[in-house]
Amino acid sequence: MSHDAEPRPMTSRASGPLTGEAQVPGDKSISHRALILGALSVGETKITGLLEGQDVLDTAAAMRAFGADVVQHGPGNWSVHGVGVGGFSSPEGVIDCGNSGTGVRLIMGAMATTPITATFTGDASLSRRPMARVTDPLSQFGARITAREGGRLPITIEGAADALPIRYRSPVASAQIKSAILLAGLNAPGETVVIEPEQTRDHSERMLAGFGAQVHAETAAEGHVVTLQGQPELRAQAVAVPRDPSSAAFPVAAALIVPGSDILVPGVSRNPTRDGFYVTLLEMGADISFENPREEGGEPVADLRVRHSRLRGVTVPESRAASMIDEFPILSVVASFAEGKTVMNGVSELRVKESDRIDAMARGLEANGVTVEETPDSMTVHGASGVRGGGRAVTHLDHRIAMSFLVLGLAADQPVEIDDAGPITTSFPDFVPLMTRLGARFD
Ligand code: S3P
């Protein structure tokens, strides 16, 4: 769904210690994949803990439009009656993926090797984002694709009738590119191979294997190589979605910078391909313990205990960027309170997320008294013992920019305003009430 609701400004202000338990929502990446693989399998997939953010609701609506029966039974509790690999039918209307790059890119992959036609659109943010990174490999499968100038949405795809498997070396480390290709490879005979320059999040590989596909991954001299055997019969599964480490990052960061805080964030995924933010925080001296480690729904999870900490700046190695790609905005807030500078290298992908996140963070932090340096592919934040605040941040339809600046205001000397809290519903609909229960002050 594309949103043209009136912008909703919001302010956060210096708060007392944050305490209590933060039950963050289900993982966004896994939620999208559970709906899509459920729709491509035979039988009834039961999903618990599904994120009911707008991005995922848009993917649920898209799966219905392609012919799957998708039903909500209760909060987070959903079922999908799939149509099987190659079973999608042409949707009647345009598929509107709203704000979601993951939604649109994975769904384009999932239909590109079935002989049906679909047109995809999205909101102003999604319509600015590059899609050729996915449509180029999808056309190699034999799909015919028409895009707006610059390879942007809206895009129409005529899926390939007799798809050929591909071997594709991705120029960008991107789980969305990898996943779009693997989903397209499901309905091509033989082996589809994706080579990524760095390993990215592996939820698609784990879940495809769980649904019965043959997937093999190895790190070789040429990169991280993932091979899928095409035309499997996917069997419906029960999927328990762990809590999202990228959403947990916001209360975790808030507890680290608000003096006296001590919170528990239970049941968070600790998948090593998503762990870079937590590794970095530990290097900065954060007091975080990972309690009660266990496995849920095929993913490692733990309860995170987080206390206010004195932090020092670090240099984040470029090789870690993929495992924390969504956490750089909130890391730059944490870094503002650390002693010394924090250097983030090799992060040019941040410029093509829901907003140009380097620019959005740099401008918003500067407006609040933080010194930031940027290059096309790096950002350096100069930390201090306190942050002035008192500024306004422009969020550019980007949920993570909105939440990052609301967290900044909880520990800044003066209140911090954002121009629009509306986009937060895409990934973390309960963010404001959850943070308020911990002791955060918003108005
Ligand atoms: C995602 C992959 C990442 C991430 C996005 C979710 C996914 O994008 O930024 O929020 O679910 O595959 P890229 O793979 O394009 O870096």
Short mmCIF file of C-alpha atoms and ligand atoms in Angstrom, two decimals:
data_model
loop_
_atom_site.label_atom_id
_atom_site.label_comp_id
_atom_site.label_asym_id
_atom_site.label_seq_id
_atom_site.Cartn_x
_atom_site.Cartn_y
_atom_site.Cartn_z
CA MET A 1 0.00 0.00 0.00
CA SER A 2 1.41 3.41 -0.83
CA HIS A 3 0.94 5.97 1.88
CA ASP A 4 0.05 9.56 1.29
CA ALA A 5 -1.11 10.22 4.85
CA GLU A 6 -0.35 13.62 6.39
CA PRO A 7 3.14 13.72 7.99
CA ARG A 8 3.02 13.13 11.75
CA PRO A 9 5.74 15.14 13.57
CA MET A 10 6.94 13.73 16.89
CA THR A 11 9.39 14.84 19.60
CA SER A 12 11.40 12.82 22.09
CA ARG A 13 12.99 14.27 25.21
CA ALA A 14 15.54 13.41 27.92
CA SER A 15 14.19 10.43 29.85
CA GLY A 16 14.89 8.79 33.19
CA PRO A 17 16.38 5.29 33.29
CA LEU A 18 14.74 2.84 30.85
CA THR A 19 13.72 -0.36 32.63
CA GLY A 20 11.63 -3.47 32.01
CA GLU A 21 11.10 -5.87 29.15
CA ALA A 22 10.90 -4.94 25.45
CA GLN A 23 9.03 -7.50 23.35
CA VAL A 24 10.11 -6.42 19.88
CA PRO A 25 8.19 -7.66 16.80
CA GLY A 26 8.93 -10.60 14.52
CA ASP A 27 11.78 -10.48 12.05
CA LYS A 28 10.85 -8.57 8.89
CA SER A 29 13.10 -10.54 6.52
CA ILE A 30 11.83 -13.89 7.79
CA SER A 31 8.20 -12.70 7.75
CA HIS A 32 8.34 -11.77 4.05
CA ARG A 33 10.01 -15.08 3.19
CA ALA A 34 7.55 -17.18 5.22
CA LEU A 35 4.61 -15.69 3.28
CA ILE A 36 6.30 -16.05 -0.10
CA LEU A 37 7.56 -19.62 0.43
CA GLY A 38 4.20 -20.55 1.97
CA ALA A 39 2.53 -19.28 -1.21
CA LEU A 40 4.94 -21.33 -3.39
CA SER A 41 4.46 -24.60 -1.52
CA VAL A 42 1.79 -27.26 -1.45
CA GLY A 43 -0.38 -27.47 1.68
CA GLU A 44 -0.92 -25.16 4.63
CA THR A 45 1.99 -23.20 6.09
CA LYS A 46 1.35 -22.01 9.64
CA ILE A 47 3.24 -18.93 10.77
CA THR A 48 3.55 -17.67 14.33
CA GLY A 49 5.19 -14.41 15.39
CA LEU A 50 4.70 -12.81 11.96
CA LEU A 51 5.58 -9.11 11.88
CA GLU A 52 2.36 -7.22 11.17
CA GLY A 53 4.14 -4.13 9.90
CA GLN A 54 2.86 -2.51 6.72
CA ASP A 55 5.73 -3.89 4.60
CA VAL A 56 4.77 -7.46 5.45
CA LEU A 57 1.01 -6.80 5.15
CA ASP A 58 1.71 -5.58 1.61
CA THR A 59 3.50 -8.85 0.84
CA ALA A 60 0.56 -10.81 2.29
CA ALA A 61 -1.82 -8.90 -0.02
CA ALA A 62 0.48 -9.60 -2.98
CA MET A 63 0.51 -13.35 -2.26
CA ARG A 64 -3.32 -13.30 -2.27
CA ALA A 65 -3.25 -11.45 -5.59
CA PHE A 66 -1.06 -14.22 -7.09
CA GLY A 67 -3.58 -16.87 -5.95
CA ALA A 68 -2.52 -18.04 -2.47
CA ASP A 69 -5.01 -18.17 0.38
CA VAL A 70 -3.52 -16.04 3.18
CA VAL A 71 -5.48 -15.80 6.45
CA GLN A 72 -4.82 -14.04 9.76
CA HIS A 73 -6.10 -16.09 12.71
CA GLY A 74 -4.90 -13.86 15.58
CA PRO A 75 -2.05 -11.47 16.36
CA GLY A 76 1.05 -12.80 14.56
CA ASN A 77 -0.74 -16.05 13.82
CA TRP A 78 -1.26 -16.63 10.07
CA SER A 79 -1.76 -19.44 7.59
CA VAL A 80 -0.93 -19.65 3.89
CA HIS A 81 -2.44 -22.20 1.51
CA GLY A 82 0.10 -22.27 -1.28
CA VAL A 83 -0.30 -22.90 -5.01
CA GLY A 84 3.04 -24.72 -5.50
CA VAL A 85 6.16 -23.77 -7.48
CA GLY A 86 5.01 -22.40 -10.87
CA GLY A 87 1.40 -22.14 -9.62
CA PHE A 88 1.04 -18.33 -9.41
CA SER A 89 -1.69 -16.79 -11.60
CA SER A 90 -1.70 -13.29 -13.11
CA PRO A 91 -2.99 -10.75 -10.58
CA GLU A 92 -5.96 -8.61 -11.60
CA GLY A 93 -4.61 -5.33 -10.30
CA VAL A 94 -1.25 -3.66 -9.87
CA ILE A 95 0.92 -5.10 -7.06
CA ASP A 96 1.63 -2.21 -4.66
CA CYS A 97 4.59 -3.03 -2.40
CA GLY A 98 4.36 0.28 -0.52
CA ASN A 99 7.72 1.11 1.10
CA SER A 100 9.25 -2.36 0.88
CA GLY A 101 12.35 -3.06 -1.20
CA THR A 102 12.49 -6.59 0.16
CA GLY A 103 8.83 -7.21 -0.73
CA VAL A 104 9.02 -5.98 -4.31
CA ARG A 105 12.40 -7.52 -5.15
CA LEU A 106 11.62 -10.96 -3.73
CA ILE A 107 8.13 -11.08 -5.27
CA MET A 108 9.47 -10.04 -8.69
CA GLY A 109 11.87 -12.99 -8.40
CA ALA A 110 9.15 -15.38 -7.26
CA MET A 111 6.97 -14.70 -10.35
CA ALA A 112 9.62 -14.09 -13.04
CA THR A 113 9.88 -17.73 -14.15
CA THR A 114 6.12 -18.39 -14.36
CA PRO A 115 4.31 -17.44 -17.62
CA ILE A 116 2.12 -14.72 -16.10
CA THR A 117 2.25 -10.92 -16.20
CA ALA A 118 2.32 -8.52 -13.27
CA THR A 119 2.94 -4.81 -12.74
CA PHE A 120 4.64 -3.59 -9.56
CA THR A 121 4.53 -0.18 -7.92
CA GLY A 122 5.34 1.41 -4.56
CA ASP A 123 5.49 4.67 -2.60
CA ALA A 124 7.69 7.69 -3.40
CA SER A 125 10.66 6.18 -1.53
CA LEU A 126 10.47 2.77 -3.24
CA SER A 127 9.95 4.42 -6.65
CA ARG A 128 13.35 6.12 -6.30
CA ARG A 129 15.24 2.92 -5.51
CA PRO A 130 17.31 0.94 -8.06
CA MET A 131 15.61 -2.17 -9.42
CA ALA A 132 17.92 -3.08 -12.34
CA ARG A 133 20.09 -4.97 -9.83
CA VAL A 134 17.22 -7.50 -9.74
CA THR A 135 15.57 -7.10 -13.15
CA ASP A 136 18.92 -7.64 -14.99
CA PRO A 137 19.41 -11.17 -13.60
CA LEU A 138 15.69 -11.93 -13.87
CA SER A 139 15.76 -11.13 -17.59
CA GLN A 140 18.61 -13.65 -17.96
CA PHE A 141 16.10 -16.33 -16.88
CA GLY A 142 14.02 -15.29 -19.93
CA ALA A 143 11.56 -12.86 -18.29
CA ARG A 144 10.57 -9.78 -20.32
CA ILE A 145 10.75 -6.65 -18.23
CA THR A 146 9.69 -3.06 -18.81
CA ALA A 147 10.71 -0.42 -16.27
CA ARG A 148 10.45 3.32 -15.92
CA GLU A 149 13.54 5.32 -16.88
CA GLY A 150 16.58 4.38 -14.81
CA GLY A 151 15.20 0.91 -14.08
CA ARG A 152 12.74 2.25 -11.48
CA LEU A 153 9.19 1.26 -10.55
CA PRO A 154 6.57 0.91 -11.92
CA ILE A 155 7.83 -2.29 -13.55
CA THR A 156 5.94 -4.85 -15.61
CA ILE A 157 7.24 -8.42 -15.81
CA GLU A 158 6.14 -11.06 -18.29
CA GLY A 159 7.44 -14.21 -16.67
CA ALA A 160 9.48 -16.72 -18.69
CA ALA A 161 7.49 -19.67 -20.06
CA ASP A 162 10.56 -21.92 -20.36
CA ALA A 163 12.98 -20.43 -17.90
CA LEU A 164 16.68 -21.27 -18.13
CA PRO A 165 18.70 -21.51 -14.91
CA ILE A 166 21.41 -18.88 -14.49
CA ARG A 167 24.82 -18.48 -12.90
CA TYR A 168 25.02 -14.91 -11.64
CA ARG A 169 27.86 -13.02 -10.02
CA SER A 170 26.26 -10.15 -8.11
CA PRO A 171 28.27 -6.92 -8.12
CA VAL A 172 26.61 -5.94 -4.80
CA ALA A 173 26.47 -7.87 -1.51
CA SER A 174 22.67 -7.96 -1.25
CA ALA A 175 20.38 -10.59 0.24
CA GLN A 176 17.53 -9.13 -1.79
CA ILE A 177 19.37 -9.77 -5.08
CA LYS A 178 20.42 -13.26 -3.96
CA SER A 179 16.91 -14.11 -2.78
CA ALA A 180 15.18 -12.81 -5.93
CA ILE A 181 17.45 -15.05 -8.02
CA LEU A 182 16.96 -18.11 -5.80
CA LEU A 183 13.17 -17.66 -5.86
CA ALA A 184 13.24 -17.35 -9.66
CA GLY A 185 15.50 -20.42 -9.82
CA LEU A 186 12.79 -22.49 -8.12
CA ASN A 187 10.88 -22.73 -11.40
CA ALA A 188 13.88 -23.23 -13.70
CA PRO A 189 15.28 -26.70 -14.41
CA GLY A 190 18.79 -27.56 -13.16
CA GLU A 191 21.12 -25.51 -11.00
CA THR A 192 20.79 -21.79 -10.38
CA VAL A 193 23.94 -20.29 -8.86
CA VAL A 194 24.43 -16.89 -7.19
CA ILE A 195 27.88 -15.64 -6.23
CA GLU A 196 27.92 -12.74 -3.77
CA PRO A 197 31.03 -10.70 -2.94
CA GLU A 198 30.37 -11.06 0.84
CA GLN A 199 27.95 -13.41 2.53
CA THR A 200 24.65 -11.64 3.25
CA ARG A 201 21.77 -12.72 5.49
CA ASP A 202 20.96 -16.37 4.84
CA HIS A 203 17.26 -16.59 5.74
CA SER A 204 16.26 -17.57 2.20
CA GLU A 205 18.74 -20.45 2.11
CA ARG A 206 17.68 -21.71 5.57
CA MET A 207 13.99 -21.47 4.80
CA LEU A 208 14.24 -22.96 1.29
CA ALA A 209 16.01 -25.97 2.81
CA GLY A 210 13.32 -26.16 5.51
CA PHE A 211 10.60 -26.25 2.82
CA GLY A 212 12.40 -29.14 1.07
CA ALA A 213 14.57 -27.50 -1.62
CA GLN A 214 18.18 -28.54 -2.15
CA VAL A 215 20.42 -25.55 -1.42
CA HIS A 216 24.15 -25.59 -0.99
CA ALA A 217 26.34 -22.67 0.15
CA GLU A 218 30.10 -22.37 0.38
CA THR A 219 32.69 -19.65 0.60
CA ALA A 220 35.16 -19.97 -2.27
CA ALA A 221 37.90 -17.81 -3.78
CA GLU A 222 35.32 -16.14 -6.09
CA GLY A 223 32.98 -15.22 -3.20
CA HIS A 224 30.05 -16.77 -1.33
CA VAL A 225 28.49 -19.28 -3.72
CA VAL A 226 24.89 -20.43 -3.28
CA THR A 227 23.51 -23.21 -5.49
CA LEU A 228 19.84 -24.16 -5.75
CA GLN A 229 18.46 -27.25 -7.48
CA GLY A 230 15.44 -26.09 -9.48
CA GLN A 231 11.86 -27.41 -9.61
CA PRO A 232 11.58 -28.91 -6.14
CA GLU A 233 8.20 -29.66 -4.65
CA LEU A 234 8.08 -27.28 -1.69
CA ARG A 235 6.16 -28.72 1.26
CA ALA A 236 4.21 -26.48 3.65
CA GLN A 237 5.88 -25.91 7.03
CA ALA A 238 5.29 -24.46 10.47
CA VAL A 239 7.38 -21.29 10.73
CA ALA A 240 8.06 -19.67 14.13
CA VAL A 241 9.42 -16.18 13.37
CA PRO A 242 12.09 -15.04 15.88
CA ARG A 243 12.14 -11.41 17.06
CA ASP A 244 13.91 -8.95 14.77
CA PRO A 245 17.50 -8.01 15.75
CA SER A 246 17.20 -4.88 13.59
CA SER A 247 14.13 -3.73 15.57
CA ALA A 248 15.73 -4.78 18.89
CA ALA A 249 18.60 -2.43 17.99
CA PHE A 250 16.46 0.62 18.91
CA PRO A 251 15.59 -0.22 22.54
CA VAL A 252 19.11 -1.70 22.95
CA ALA A 253 20.69 1.56 21.76
CA ALA A 254 18.34 3.63 23.94
CA ALA A 255 19.27 1.63 27.05
CA LEU A 256 23.00 2.05 26.29
CA ILE A 257 22.80 5.87 26.08
CA VAL A 258 20.17 6.73 28.74
CA PRO A 259 21.92 6.79 32.16
CA GLY A 260 20.77 4.20 34.70
CA SER A 261 18.95 2.00 32.14
CA ASP A 262 18.68 -1.78 32.50
CA ILE A 263 16.36 -3.64 30.10
CA LEU A 264 15.67 -7.15 28.83
CA VAL A 265 14.86 -7.85 25.16
CA PRO A 266 13.78 -11.51 24.97
CA GLY A 267 13.84 -13.97 22.07
CA VAL A 268 15.96 -12.01 19.57
CA SER A 269 17.49 -13.76 16.56
CA ARG A 270 21.26 -14.12 16.82
CA ASN A 271 21.74 -15.34 13.27
CA PRO A 272 25.46 -14.69 12.61
CA THR A 273 24.63 -13.04 9.25
CA ARG A 274 22.67 -10.36 11.20
CA ASP A 275 24.95 -9.93 14.21
CA GLY A 276 27.36 -7.15 13.18
CA PHE A 277 25.69 -4.40 15.23
CA TYR A 278 25.96 -6.42 18.44
CA VAL A 279 29.59 -7.38 17.72
CA THR A 280 30.36 -3.68 17.20
CA LEU A 281 28.59 -2.61 20.41
CA LEU A 282 30.63 -5.13 22.42
CA GLU A 283 33.82 -3.68 20.89
CA MET A 284 32.62 -0.22 21.97
CA GLY A 285 32.39 -1.46 25.57
CA ALA A 286 28.62 -2.03 25.75
CA ASP A 287 27.27 -3.97 28.72
CA ILE A 288 25.14 -6.56 26.90
CA SER A 289 24.73 -10.17 27.90
CA PHE A 290 23.14 -12.83 25.73
CA GLU A 291 21.16 -14.96 28.15
CA ASN A 292 19.42 -18.29 27.69
CA PRO A 293 20.76 -19.04 24.16
CA ARG A 294 18.56 -21.52 22.30
CA GLU A 295 17.21 -22.43 18.86
CA GLU A 296 13.72 -21.37 17.70
CA GLY A 297 12.30 -21.91 14.22
CA GLY A 298 15.70 -22.93 12.83
CA GLU A 299 17.39 -19.71 14.03
CA PRO A 300 19.63 -19.17 17.07
CA VAL A 301 17.96 -16.79 19.59
CA ALA A 302 18.83 -15.30 22.99
CA ASP A 303 17.47 -12.87 25.58
CA LEU A 304 19.43 -9.61 25.54
CA ARG A 305 20.15 -7.90 28.89
CA VAL A 306 21.37 -4.35 28.28
CA ARG A 307 22.60 -1.74 30.74
CA HIS A 308 23.67 1.87 30.30
CA SER A 309 27.37 1.89 29.34
CA ARG A 310 30.34 4.17 28.84
CA LEU A 311 31.27 3.63 25.21
CA ARG A 312 34.33 4.30 23.05
CA GLY A 313 34.41 4.91 19.28
CA VAL A 314 35.59 2.12 16.98
CA THR A 315 36.31 1.52 13.30
CA VAL A 316 33.78 -0.90 11.83
CA PRO A 317 35.53 -3.15 9.30
CA GLU A 318 34.12 -3.05 5.79
CA SER A 319 33.72 -6.85 5.82
CA ARG A 320 31.13 -6.47 8.61
CA ALA A 321 28.87 -4.05 6.72
CA ALA A 322 26.54 -6.69 5.22
CA SER A 323 25.81 -8.22 8.63
CA MET A 324 24.60 -4.89 10.05
CA ILE A 325 23.47 -3.02 6.95
CA ASP A 326 20.20 -1.81 8.54
CA GLU A 327 21.82 -0.82 11.85
CA PHE A 328 24.17 1.97 10.69
CA PRO A 329 21.62 4.76 11.36
CA ILE A 330 21.14 3.70 14.99
CA LEU A 331 24.87 2.95 15.38
CA SER A 332 25.57 6.54 14.38
CA VAL A 333 23.29 7.68 17.24
CA VAL A 334 25.08 5.42 19.74
CA ALA A 335 28.44 6.67 18.36
CA SER A 336 27.40 10.27 19.12
CA PHE A 337 27.63 9.40 22.84
CA ALA A 338 30.90 7.41 22.62
CA GLU A 339 34.34 8.76 23.46
CA GLY A 340 36.26 9.42 20.25
CA LYS A 341 35.26 8.81 16.66
CA THR A 342 33.41 5.90 15.08
CA VAL A 343 34.31 5.19 11.47
CA MET A 344 31.95 3.27 9.18
CA ASN A 345 33.62 2.25 5.92
CA GLY A 346 32.29 0.56 2.78
CA VAL A 347 28.69 1.64 3.37
CA SER A 348 27.71 3.05 -0.06
CA GLU A 349 24.63 0.75 -0.06
CA LEU A 350 23.18 3.02 2.65
CA ARG A 351 22.64 5.60 -0.07
CA VAL A 352 20.01 3.43 -1.80
CA LYS A 353 17.94 2.25 1.17
CA GLU A 354 14.49 3.68 2.04
CA SER A 355 16.37 7.00 1.99
CA ASP A 356 19.99 8.04 1.45
CA ARG A 357 20.80 7.04 5.02
CA ILE A 358 24.28 8.62 5.11
CA ASP A 359 22.84 11.98 4.10
CA ALA A 360 19.75 11.69 6.35
CA MET A 361 21.81 10.77 9.43
CA ALA A 362 24.57 13.32 8.76
CA ARG A 363 22.12 16.21 8.30
CA GLY A 364 19.96 15.23 11.29
CA LEU A 365 22.93 14.67 13.61
CA GLU A 366 24.50 17.98 12.57
CA ALA A 367 21.19 19.75 13.33
CA ASN A 368 21.50 18.31 16.85
CA GLY A 369 25.09 19.40 17.46
CA VAL A 370 27.00 16.23 16.42
CA THR A 371 30.02 16.47 14.10
CA VAL A 372 29.83 14.06 11.16
CA GLU A 373 32.09 13.56 8.16
CA GLU A 374 30.92 11.73 5.07
CA THR A 375 32.36 10.46 1.78
CA PRO A 376 30.42 8.64 -0.97
CA ASP A 377 30.88 5.36 0.91
CA SER A 378 31.76 6.18 4.51
CA MET A 379 30.54 8.05 7.55
CA THR A 380 32.50 9.15 10.62
CA VAL A 381 30.74 10.30 13.78
CA HIS A 382 32.64 12.31 16.38
CA GLY A 383 31.33 11.28 19.78
CA ALA A 384 31.14 13.37 22.95
CA SER A 385 30.03 12.89 26.53
CA GLY A 386 26.73 14.62 25.73
CA VAL A 387 24.66 15.65 22.70
CA ARG A 388 23.04 19.08 22.50
CA GLY A 389 19.85 18.07 20.65
CA GLY A 390 17.28 20.78 19.99
CA GLY A 391 17.22 20.05 16.23
CA ARG A 392 14.76 18.67 13.71
CA ALA A 393 15.47 15.63 11.54
CA VAL A 394 13.92 14.95 8.15
CA THR A 395 13.01 11.26 7.83
CA HIS A 396 12.38 10.95 4.04
CA LEU A 397 9.76 8.14 4.45
CA ASP A 398 12.40 6.04 6.24
CA HIS A 399 11.31 4.13 9.38
CA ARG A 400 14.87 3.58 10.63
CA ILE A 401 15.75 7.27 10.35
CA ALA A 402 12.59 8.16 12.29
CA MET A 403 13.31 5.69 15.12
CA SER A 404 17.01 6.60 15.26
CA PHE A 405 16.30 10.28 15.93
CA LEU A 406 13.57 9.52 18.46
CA VAL A 407 16.17 7.45 20.35
CA LEU A 408 18.70 10.30 20.09
CA GLY A 409 16.27 12.65 21.84
CA LEU A 410 15.93 10.32 24.86
CA ALA A 411 19.53 11.09 25.87
CA ALA A 412 20.13 14.55 24.33
CA ASP A 413 20.13 17.72 26.45
CA GLN A 414 17.28 19.30 24.46
CA PRO A 415 14.31 17.60 22.72
CA VAL A 416 14.74 16.18 19.20
CA GLU A 417 11.94 16.53 16.65
CA ILE A 418 11.28 14.37 13.59
CA ASP A 419 9.09 15.58 10.74
CA ASP A 420 7.16 12.31 10.36
CA ALA A 421 6.71 9.27 12.59
CA GLY A 422 4.27 7.64 10.12
CA PRO A 423 6.83 5.35 8.39
CA ILE A 424 7.60 3.56 11.69
CA THR A 425 4.55 1.34 11.05
CA THR A 426 6.38 -0.36 8.17
CA SER A 427 8.60 -2.39 10.53
CA PHE A 428 7.79 -1.62 14.20
CA PRO A 429 4.14 -0.59 14.64
CA ASP A 430 4.39 -0.72 18.48
CA PHE A 431 7.61 1.26 18.75
CA VAL A 432 6.19 4.29 20.58
CA PRO A 433 4.03 2.40 23.16
CA LEU A 434 6.80 -0.15 23.77
CA MET A 435 9.43 2.51 24.35
CA THR A 436 7.00 4.54 26.49
CA ARG A 437 6.48 1.52 28.75
CA LEU A 438 10.27 1.37 29.27
CA GLY A 439 10.20 5.03 30.36
CA ALA A 440 10.82 6.92 27.11
CA ARG A 441 9.22 10.38 26.78
CA PHE A 442 7.61 11.30 23.46
CA ASP A 443 5.14 13.96 22.45
C1 S3P B 1 16.87 -7.54 3.42
C2 S3P B 1 18.11 -7.29 2.91
C3 S3P B 1 18.83 -6.02 3.07
C4 S3P B 1 18.19 -5.11 4.12
C5 S3P B 1 16.69 -5.12 4.06
C6 S3P B 1 16.15 -6.54 4.22
C7 S3P B 1 16.25 -8.85 3.17
O1 S3P B 1 18.84 -5.35 1.83
O2 S3P B 1 18.66 -3.79 4.00
O3 S3P B 1 16.14 -4.31 5.08
O4 S3P B 1 15.26 -9.19 3.84
O5 S3P B 1 16.75 -9.58 2.30
P1 S3P B 1 20.00 -5.68 0.76
O6 S3P B 1 20.06 -7.14 0.66
O7 S3P B 1 19.59 -5.08 -0.54
O8 S3P B 1 21.24 -5.06 1.33
#
